[in-house]
Tab-separated table of C-alpha atoms in Angstrom:
chain	number	residue	atom	x	y	z
A	520	MET	CA	107.786	197.929	325.881
A	521	ASN	CA	109.029	194.563	327.119
A	522	GLN	CA	111.225	194.130	330.187
A	523	MET	CA	114.455	193.743	328.182
A	524	ALA	CA	113.777	196.826	326.154
A	525	ALA	CA	112.972	198.784	329.305
A	526	LEU	CA	116.402	197.918	330.698
A	527	VAL	CA	118.257	199.289	327.649
A	528	ASP	CA	119.345	202.886	328.100
A	529	PRO	CA	118.937	204.552	324.668
A	530	MET	CA	121.849	206.857	325.450
A	531	VAL	CA	124.349	204.034	326.030
A	532	PRO	CA	125.952	202.604	322.880
A	533	ALA	CA	126.136	198.829	322.600
A	534	PRO	CA	129.366	197.420	321.162
A	535	PHE	CA	128.985	195.842	317.723
A	536	ARG	CA	131.701	194.054	315.772
A	537	ILE	CA	132.270	194.722	312.082
A	538	GLU	CA	131.591	191.411	310.382
A	539	ARG	CA	131.968	192.569	306.802
A	540	VAL	CA	133.012	195.684	304.913
A	541	LYS	CA	131.877	196.151	301.334
A	542	LYS	CA	133.111	198.985	299.146
A	543	GLU	CA	130.097	199.986	297.094
A	544	LEU	CA	131.450	203.015	295.221
A	545	SER	CA	134.621	205.097	295.281
A	546	ASP	CA	133.442	206.864	298.459
A	547	THR	CA	130.571	204.668	299.678
A	548	PHE	CA	130.696	201.545	301.781
A	549	THR	CA	128.493	199.094	303.649
A	550	LEU	CA	129.173	197.706	307.103
A	551	ASP	CA	127.593	194.528	308.435
A	552	LEU	CA	127.553	194.726	312.223
A	553	VAL	CA	126.904	191.961	314.768
A	554	PRO	CA	126.596	192.298	318.557
A	555	ALA	CA	130.053	192.058	320.102
A	556	GLU	CA	129.093	190.800	323.532
A	557	ARG	CA	126.336	188.251	323.181
A	558	LYS	CA	124.161	186.951	320.385
A	559	ARG	CA	120.804	188.677	320.310
A	560	SER	CA	118.052	189.264	317.861
A	561	ILE	CA	118.040	192.626	316.089
A	562	SER	CA	114.839	194.187	314.871
A	563	PHE	CA	114.131	197.467	313.142
A	564	LEU	CA	111.625	198.998	310.782
A	565	PRO	CA	112.528	200.161	307.244
A	566	GLY	CA	113.464	203.844	307.355
A	567	GLN	CA	114.817	203.854	310.897
A	568	PHE	CA	118.372	204.863	311.752
A	569	ASN	CA	121.047	204.085	314.338
A	570	MET	CA	123.550	206.364	316.000
A	571	LEU	CA	126.956	204.870	315.171
A	572	TYR	CA	129.850	205.733	317.443
A	573	VAL	CA	133.467	205.479	316.341
A	574	PHE	CA	135.173	205.500	319.717
A	575	GLY	CA	137.430	208.493	320.184
A	576	VAL	CA	136.136	210.201	317.029
A	577	GLY	CA	132.396	210.822	317.305
A	578	GLU	CA	128.856	209.654	316.781
A	579	ILE	CA	126.597	210.144	313.765
A	580	PRO	CA	123.137	209.031	312.601
A	581	ILE	CA	123.130	206.525	309.734
A	582	SER	CA	120.084	204.890	308.186
A	583	ILE	CA	119.777	201.131	308.210
A	584	SER	CA	120.155	199.673	304.713
A	585	GLY	CA	119.767	195.956	305.388
A	586	ASP	CA	116.937	193.464	305.224
A	587	PRO	CA	114.491	193.747	308.152
A	588	GLY	CA	113.806	190.035	307.717
A	589	VAL	CA	117.390	189.188	308.711
A	590	GLY	CA	117.590	189.392	312.492
A	591	ASP	CA	121.199	188.536	313.335
A	592	LYS	CA	123.026	191.565	311.978
A	593	ILE	CA	122.520	195.197	311.194
A	594	VAL	CA	123.619	196.753	307.907
A	595	HIS	CA	124.552	200.384	307.259
A	596	THR	CA	125.599	202.047	304.016
A	597	THR	CA	127.216	205.465	304.077
A	598	ARG	CA	129.576	207.799	302.279
A	599	ALA	CA	132.918	208.911	303.622
A	600	VAL	CA	132.275	212.644	303.850
A	601	GLY	CA	133.354	213.766	307.334
A	602	ASN	CA	135.512	212.899	310.338
A	603	VAL	CA	133.391	210.005	311.618
A	604	THR	CA	132.554	208.397	308.278
A	605	ASN	CA	136.158	208.774	307.106
A	606	ALA	CA	137.271	207.022	310.296
A	607	MET	CA	134.684	204.296	309.635
A	608	TRP	CA	135.952	203.954	306.066
A	609	LYS	CA	139.353	203.030	307.466
A	610	MET	CA	138.005	200.393	309.881
A	611	GLY	CA	138.192	196.713	309.157
A	612	VAL	CA	136.558	193.421	309.992
A	613	GLY	CA	136.687	192.614	313.707
A	614	GLN	CA	136.843	196.211	314.927
A	615	THR	CA	134.165	197.569	317.253
A	616	ILE	CA	131.609	200.324	316.727
A	617	GLY	CA	129.103	201.631	319.272
A	618	VAL	CA	125.454	201.419	318.244
A	619	ARG	CA	122.446	203.177	319.722
A	620	GLY	CA	119.025	202.628	318.248
A	621	PRO	CA	117.067	201.930	316.185
A	622	PHE	CA	115.419	205.329	316.279
A	623	GLY	CA	112.754	207.204	314.372
A	624	THR	CA	109.713	206.558	312.265
A	625	ALA	CA	109.421	204.056	309.434
A	626	TRP	CA	108.253	203.946	305.835
A	627	PRO	CA	104.562	202.901	305.969
A	628	VAL	CA	105.206	199.669	304.100
A	629	GLU	CA	102.312	197.703	305.608
A	630	GLU	CA	99.890	200.625	305.255
A	631	ALA	CA	100.738	200.707	301.538
A	632	GLU	CA	99.422	197.187	300.977
A	633	GLY	CA	96.703	197.190	298.351
A	634	SER	CA	98.158	200.235	296.601
A	635	ASP	CA	100.710	200.863	293.892
A	636	VAL	CA	104.054	201.832	295.403
A	637	VAL	CA	106.363	204.391	293.836
A	638	ILE	CA	109.878	204.769	295.185
A	639	VAL	CA	111.696	207.885	294.007
A	640	THR	CA	115.264	208.150	295.139
A	641	GLY	CA	118.630	209.534	294.224
A	642	GLY	CA	122.261	209.049	295.162
A	643	ILE	CA	122.741	207.442	298.553
A	644	GLY	CA	119.024	207.982	299.264
A	645	LEU	CA	118.521	204.449	297.981
A	646	ALA	CA	120.170	203.057	301.141
A	647	PRO	CA	117.382	204.018	303.625
A	648	LEU	CA	114.812	202.736	301.128
A	649	ARG	CA	116.402	199.352	300.510
A	650	PRO	CA	114.870	197.793	303.669
A	651	ALA	CA	111.426	198.938	302.464
A	652	ILE	CA	112.075	197.371	299.045
A	653	TYR	CA	113.119	194.100	300.718
A	654	GLN	CA	109.948	194.093	302.806
A	655	ILE	CA	107.733	194.811	299.786
A	656	LEU	CA	109.429	192.061	297.769
A	657	ALA	CA	108.963	189.604	300.640
A	658	ASN	CA	105.220	190.207	300.389
A	659	ARG	CA	105.020	191.230	296.719
A	660	GLN	CA	101.497	189.931	296.078
A	661	ALA	CA	100.077	192.399	298.623
A	662	TYR	CA	100.884	195.384	296.394
A	663	GLY	CA	99.837	196.663	292.997
A	664	ASN	CA	102.451	198.021	290.619
A	665	VAL	CA	105.797	198.711	292.240
A	666	CYS	CA	108.037	201.284	290.578
A	667	ILE	CA	111.558	202.225	291.597
A	668	MET	CA	112.904	205.424	290.050
A	669	TYR	CA	116.535	206.044	290.818
A	670	GLY	CA	118.845	208.903	289.857
A	671	ALA	CA	122.612	209.084	290.224
A	672	ARG	CA	125.285	211.573	289.298
A	673	THR	CA	127.031	209.315	286.760
A	674	PRO	CA	126.825	205.632	285.758
A	675	GLU	CA	129.801	204.993	288.077
A	676	ASP	CA	127.805	206.384	291.023
A	677	ILE	CA	124.853	203.986	290.786
A	678	LEU	CA	124.455	202.435	294.225
A	679	PHE	CA	123.472	198.765	294.624
A	680	ARG	CA	123.706	198.392	290.845
A	681	LYS	CA	123.589	194.598	290.848
A	682	GLU	CA	120.456	194.619	292.993
A	683	LEU	CA	118.767	197.207	290.778
A	684	GLU	CA	119.533	194.979	287.782
A	685	LYS	CA	118.197	191.945	289.634
A	686	TRP	CA	115.002	193.731	290.667
A	687	ARG	CA	114.508	194.922	287.097
A	688	GLY	CA	114.897	191.348	285.872
A	689	GLN	CA	112.257	189.964	288.214
A	690	PHE	CA	109.395	191.055	285.910
A	691	ASP	CA	107.201	192.072	288.842
A	692	MET	CA	108.412	195.620	289.245
A	693	GLN	CA	109.415	198.593	287.123
A	694	VAL	CA	112.947	199.772	287.792
A	695	ASP	CA	114.033	202.906	285.971
A	696	VAL	CA	117.463	204.489	286.347
A	697	THR	CA	118.764	207.788	285.049
A	698	VAL	CA	122.015	209.688	285.516
A	699	ASP	CA	122.762	213.401	285.409
A	700	HIS	CA	126.014	213.120	283.461
A	701	ALA	CA	127.297	210.474	281.067
A	702	THR	CA	129.385	209.878	277.997
A	703	GLY	CA	128.246	208.145	274.847
A	704	ARG	CA	129.414	204.805	276.296
A	705	TRP	CA	126.420	204.808	278.668
A	706	GLY	CA	123.413	203.251	276.999
A	707	GLY	CA	120.857	204.239	279.645
A	708	LYS	CA	118.881	207.366	280.363
A	709	VAL	CA	120.386	210.780	280.986
A	710	GLY	CA	118.300	213.396	282.773
A	711	VAL	CA	116.877	214.232	286.169
A	712	VAL	CA	115.110	211.562	288.204
A	713	THR	CA	111.885	213.579	288.344
A	714	LYS	CA	111.462	213.025	284.608
A	715	LEU	CA	110.953	209.319	285.281
A	716	ILE	CA	107.867	210.034	287.382
A	717	GLY	CA	105.880	211.223	284.376
A	718	ARG	CA	106.359	207.846	282.673
A	719	GLY	CA	105.918	205.579	285.680
A	720	GLY	CA	103.309	202.847	285.326
A	721	PHE	CA	101.214	203.577	288.400
A	722	ASP	CA	97.709	204.772	289.164
A	723	PRO	CA	98.254	208.126	290.907
A	724	HIS	CA	94.957	207.888	292.778
A	725	HIS	CA	95.896	204.565	294.347
A	726	THR	CA	99.571	205.134	294.954
A	727	VAL	CA	101.769	205.486	298.002
A	728	ALA	CA	105.094	207.176	297.254
A	729	PHE	CA	108.341	206.949	299.226
A	730	VAL	CA	110.840	209.693	298.392
A	731	CYS	CA	114.408	209.875	299.684
A	732	GLY	CA	117.413	211.799	298.460
A	733	PRO	CA	118.859	215.294	298.553
A	734	GLU	CA	116.183	217.706	299.757
A	735	VAL	CA	116.237	219.688	296.495
A	736	MET	CA	115.543	216.479	294.597
A	737	MET	CA	112.724	215.593	296.987
A	738	ARG	CA	111.048	218.999	296.527
A	739	TYR	CA	110.937	218.583	292.759
A	740	ALA	CA	109.982	214.908	293.017
A	741	VAL	CA	107.038	215.749	295.289
A	742	ASP	CA	105.917	218.519	292.905
A	743	THR	CA	105.981	216.095	289.995
A	744	LEU	CA	104.126	213.369	291.922
A	745	VAL	CA	101.431	215.883	292.907
A	746	GLU	CA	101.212	217.079	289.287
A	747	ARG	CA	100.554	213.467	288.288
A	748	GLY	CA	97.751	213.295	290.821
A	749	VAL	CA	99.292	211.611	293.869
A	750	SER	CA	97.852	213.058	297.067
A	751	GLU	CA	100.297	214.844	299.407
A	752	LYS	CA	99.139	212.620	302.270
A	753	ASP	CA	100.214	209.542	300.305
A	754	ILE	CA	103.716	210.881	299.698
A	755	HIS	CA	106.291	210.133	302.399
A	756	VAL	CA	109.690	211.786	302.606
A	757	SER	CA	112.752	211.049	304.717
A	758	LEU	CA	114.376	214.170	306.134
A	759	GLU	CA	117.858	214.699	307.466
A	760	ARG	CA	118.817	217.155	310.162
A	761	ASN	CA	121.524	217.366	312.788
A	762	MET	CA	120.474	214.369	314.894
A	763	LYS	CA	122.427	213.985	318.154
A	764	CYS	CA	120.535	212.269	320.978
A	765	GLY	CA	118.143	210.291	318.767
A	766	ILE	CA	115.273	210.474	321.250
A	767	GLY	CA	113.987	214.040	320.994
A	768	PHE	CA	115.719	215.442	324.087
A	769	CYS	CA	118.512	217.636	322.834
A	770	GLY	CA	116.653	219.617	320.177
A	771	HIS	CA	119.495	219.706	317.629
A	772	CYS	CA	117.285	218.254	314.904
A	773	GLN	CA	114.234	220.411	315.562
A	774	LEU	CA	112.267	221.186	312.411
A	775	GLY	CA	109.452	223.550	313.303
A	776	GLY	CA	107.374	221.703	315.876
A	777	ASP	CA	108.977	218.313	315.228
A	778	PHE	CA	112.169	216.577	316.155
A	779	VAL	CA	113.417	214.751	313.072
A	780	CYS	CA	115.050	211.998	315.174
A	781	LYS	CA	111.833	211.113	317.020
A	782	ASP	CA	108.921	212.374	314.889
A	783	GLY	CA	110.819	211.508	311.693
A	784	PRO	CA	112.953	210.897	309.767
A	785	VAL	CA	110.031	209.595	307.663
A	786	PHE	CA	107.171	212.071	307.483
A	787	PRO	CA	103.979	212.155	305.443
A	788	PHE	CA	104.616	215.071	303.118
A	789	ASP	CA	101.440	216.922	304.118
A	790	ALA	CA	102.762	217.084	307.699
A	791	VAL	CA	105.922	218.957	306.675
A	792	ALA	CA	104.881	220.631	303.417
A	793	ASP	CA	104.770	224.107	304.972
A	794	ARG	CA	108.322	223.705	306.291
A	795	PHE	CA	109.735	222.544	302.971
A	796	VAL	CA	109.495	226.090	301.662
A	797	ILE	CA	111.086	227.861	304.674
A	798	GLN	CA	114.748	228.366	303.843
A	799	GLU	CA	115.841	228.959	307.449
A	800	LEU	CA	114.693	225.516	308.648
B	401	MET	CA	96.782	205.583	254.103
B	402	VAL	CA	96.514	203.181	257.020
B	403	GLN	CA	99.864	204.501	258.235
B	404	ASP	CA	98.613	208.104	257.925
B	405	MET	CA	95.481	207.261	259.901
B	406	GLY	CA	97.716	205.737	262.586
B	407	LEU	CA	99.799	208.889	262.648
B	408	ASP	CA	96.721	211.032	262.995
B	409	LYS	CA	95.652	209.087	266.092
B	410	LEU	CA	99.167	209.096	267.539
B	411	ILE	CA	99.329	212.852	267.242
B	412	ARG	CA	95.820	213.353	268.598
B	413	ASP	CA	96.527	211.151	271.656
B	414	HIS	CA	99.886	212.691	272.512
B	415	PRO	CA	99.815	215.017	275.554
B	416	PHE	CA	101.814	217.619	273.616
B	417	PHE	CA	98.882	218.199	271.280
B	418	GLU	CA	96.190	217.998	273.966
B	419	GLY	CA	93.534	220.668	273.546
B	420	MET	CA	94.241	221.360	269.875
B	421	ASP	CA	91.195	221.441	267.624
B	422	ASP	CA	90.665	218.897	264.862
B	423	GLU	CA	91.446	221.334	262.079
B	424	ALA	CA	94.819	222.224	263.602
B	425	LEU	CA	95.634	218.576	264.220
B	426	GLU	CA	94.819	217.751	260.631
B	427	LEU	CA	97.153	220.486	259.402
B	428	ILE	CA	99.967	219.232	261.640
B	429	ALA	CA	99.410	215.588	260.754
B	430	GLY	CA	99.783	216.595	257.100
B	431	CYS	CA	103.438	217.427	257.853
B	432	ALA	CA	104.140	214.218	259.824
B	433	ALA	CA	105.831	210.940	258.882
B	434	ASN	CA	106.971	207.769	260.625
B	435	GLU	CA	110.719	207.189	260.848
B	436	ARG	CA	112.829	204.360	262.216
B	437	PHE	CA	116.391	204.573	263.497
B	438	ASP	CA	118.629	201.666	264.460
B	439	ALA	CA	120.895	201.747	267.485
B	440	GLY	CA	123.854	204.022	266.759
B	441	GLN	CA	122.193	205.747	263.829
B	442	TYR	CA	122.109	209.552	263.922
B	443	VAL	CA	118.745	211.294	263.741
B	444	PHE	CA	120.478	214.609	263.080
B	445	ARG	CA	123.957	216.094	263.399
B	446	GLU	CA	125.173	219.346	264.865
B	447	GLY	CA	125.198	222.161	262.304
B	448	GLN	CA	122.822	220.495	259.869
B	449	PRO	CA	119.644	222.357	258.883
B	450	ALA	CA	116.923	221.843	261.486
B	451	ASP	CA	114.240	220.914	259.045
B	452	LYS	CA	112.211	218.657	261.365
B	453	PHE	CA	111.161	218.086	264.926
B	454	TYR	CA	110.358	214.705	266.426
B	455	MET	CA	108.108	212.835	268.779
B	456	VAL	CA	109.641	209.659	270.216
B	457	ARG	CA	107.154	206.801	269.935
B	458	HIS	CA	109.422	204.061	271.249
B	459	GLY	CA	113.121	203.983	271.925
B	460	SER	CA	115.752	206.344	273.175
B	461	VAL	CA	117.719	209.102	271.492
B	462	ALA	CA	120.779	210.704	273.101
B	463	LEU	CA	121.384	214.398	272.540
B	464	GLU	CA	125.129	214.737	272.680
B	465	VAL	CA	128.113	216.956	272.070
B	466	ARG	CA	131.196	215.722	270.305
B	467	ALA	CA	134.597	216.617	271.744
B	468	PRO	CA	137.880	215.792	270.003
B	469	GLY	CA	139.939	213.127	271.725
B	470	ARG	CA	137.294	212.103	274.224
B	471	ASP	CA	133.969	210.343	274.394
B	472	SER	CA	130.914	212.298	273.382
B	473	ILE	CA	129.035	213.955	276.250
B	474	VAL	CA	125.368	213.051	276.558
B	475	LEU	CA	123.273	216.046	277.621
B	476	GLN	CA	120.030	214.136	277.949
B	477	THR	CA	118.127	211.276	276.439
B	478	CYS	CA	114.714	211.604	274.816
B	479	ASP	CA	112.588	208.565	275.546
B	480	ASP	CA	109.082	207.251	274.879
B	481	GLY	CA	106.663	210.140	274.509
B	482	ASP	CA	109.250	212.944	274.461
B	483	VAL	CA	109.121	215.785	271.959
B	484	MET	CA	112.597	216.418	270.580
B	485	GLY	CA	114.072	219.459	268.853
B	486	TRP	CA	113.142	223.113	268.782
B	487	SER	CA	115.935	224.458	266.552
B	488	TRP	CA	113.388	224.393	263.705
B	489	ILE	CA	111.599	227.415	265.220
B	490	VAL	CA	114.714	229.398	266.175
B	491	PRO	CA	116.797	231.059	263.420
B	492	PRO	CA	119.186	230.173	261.881
B	493	PHE	CA	117.323	226.790	262.001
B	494	ARG	CA	120.368	224.582	262.573
B	495	TRP	CA	120.806	221.738	265.066
B	496	LYS	CA	122.919	222.609	268.102
B	497	TRP	CA	123.675	218.990	269.047
B	498	ASP	CA	123.925	215.506	267.627
B	499	ALA	CA	120.979	213.170	268.181
B	500	ARG	CA	121.861	209.459	268.179
B	501	ALA	CA	119.509	206.546	268.687
B	502	THR	CA	120.882	204.431	271.541
B	503	ARG	CA	118.591	201.559	270.580
B	504	LEU	CA	116.035	200.827	267.907
B	505	SER	CA	113.795	203.901	267.970
B	506	ARG	CA	110.594	204.748	266.188
B	507	LEU	CA	109.895	208.446	265.837
B	508	VAL	CA	107.259	210.642	264.280
B	509	SER	CA	108.944	213.465	262.390
B	510	PHE	CA	107.297	216.769	261.511
B	511	ASP	CA	108.509	218.593	258.420
B	512	ALA	CA	109.594	222.059	259.561
B	513	ILE	CA	109.364	223.799	256.206
B	514	CYS	CA	105.834	222.515	255.775
B	515	LEU	CA	104.944	223.484	259.363
B	516	ARG	CA	106.616	226.900	259.401
B	517	GLY	CA	104.603	227.866	256.365
B	518	LYS	CA	101.354	226.787	258.000
B	519	LEU	CA	102.186	228.508	261.294
B	520	ASP	CA	103.112	231.758	259.512
B	521	ALA	CA	99.871	231.650	257.562
B	522	ASP	CA	97.740	230.914	260.625
B	523	PRO	CA	98.847	232.977	263.671
B	524	ALA	CA	96.344	231.223	265.970
B	525	LEU	CA	97.868	227.862	265.074
B	526	GLY	CA	101.343	229.355	265.422
B	527	TYR	CA	100.499	230.648	268.908
B	528	ALA	CA	99.073	227.264	269.928
B	529	MET	CA	102.252	225.496	268.793
B	530	TYR	CA	104.607	228.041	270.345
B	531	LYS	CA	102.765	227.790	273.688
B	532	ARG	CA	103.389	224.060	273.668
B	533	PHE	CA	107.045	224.431	272.763
B	534	VAL	CA	107.593	227.060	275.465
B	535	ARG	CA	106.447	224.460	277.991
B	536	VAL	CA	108.864	221.869	276.621
B	537	ILE	CA	111.703	224.411	276.604
B	538	ALA	CA	110.932	225.550	280.184
B	539	GLU	CA	110.888	221.971	281.407
B	540	ARG	CA	114.199	221.207	279.704
B	541	LEU	CA	115.730	224.351	281.178
B	542	ALA	CA	114.560	223.378	284.687
B	543	HIS	CA	115.951	219.879	284.245
B	544	ALA	CA	119.246	221.195	282.859
B	545	ARG	CA	119.603	223.475	285.896
B	546	LEU	CA	119.009	220.562	288.253
B	547	GLN	CA	121.613	218.508	286.365
B	548	MET	CA	124.084	221.395	286.702
B	549	ILE	CA	123.951	221.711	290.478
B	550	ASP	CA	125.490	218.337	291.295
B	551	LEU	CA	122.460	217.265	293.281
B	552	TYR	CA	124.047	214.089	294.587
B	553	GLY	CA	127.428	215.647	295.318
B	554	ILE	CA	129.268	215.528	298.605
B	555	GLY	CA	127.001	216.298	301.514
B	556	LYS	CA	127.980	216.860	305.103
B	557	GLU	CA	128.196	214.634	308.135
């Protein structure tokens, strides 16, 4: 830890100014945040999260959805589903948000070099994976086949649609999208995201998989990946629990012997497989 | 004949038929034919006799329900490699949905009348086919249940 980092108290939020607000979907938005007080470089690893504080309302954990190669701002994408995110939804450019972080473990993007990479995600689960996709694309030649499999509720709920289309058009990765519900106007696939795994162009014995989405989806996705021959140790999942302090002190996010905020949110599946089947956790 | 030989290999290589002996595969291939559907063309319509089942070679077929005054509702799409249709083994042998090609699709069709006769005459072959269809049906049921539960719906903060 360098001297500057040692001086930063992880429990004290730093003020960040909203530089840009982008409405992604009817209930989902992206905030670009820049330091409010002085210009400083921002670094994080794909998969990590920040605690975002709307002053006077509350603080919540939100994954970082921006490009780790861009060091002057931090990007978060979230849905307006509760008090804090609804308050955020109403905020505008120039307003201030408190930021603590980044916290937690990362997707093993560098460790996956030399392997095929399969990204299975659904709904807003694409947001915490987008930094990993950016990092892979920045060093594309280091990987084998790269497959993104994305599921959404309806065609109108497809997150980062333009980017998915762009990635699909780059000819160096397989991007497959499916929705659960659609009308005849939709010309794409209809069905669960796990169905895409069976058709993915990857070598299961030389594949690292990143899975992020609702936990039910992740359970079935992991089952399908294992059925195809991907080893549990090569499957990584991002878990969500009630993170509060972000540094493993308060215990709110305890999952068996781990704290999701500190030991996660990204876990190798074989490290948490036994807990996936315990309903009380 | 060349086309038939191609069909024979297609059927033999498809995971659905994995483990079937040569004699059974030959019987099944004898009921098979190549078919092509353009985008928008119906493969079958709700209520029509279910006299075939299909294997999607390339393309995409939407299984959908028509509703007056609104767009059709797509229940699922069948894509490369999928086996489509089991109404041919369930009386009264009529399609429950429409099947519409969403783009140019090449399918292998299996004649149900031809097949039902062979399966009735050879219970071992019938059992082998039914075992395979039970797997397809179970998978579809599991997927349909997942689609029903609004997996990506509103979470909590």
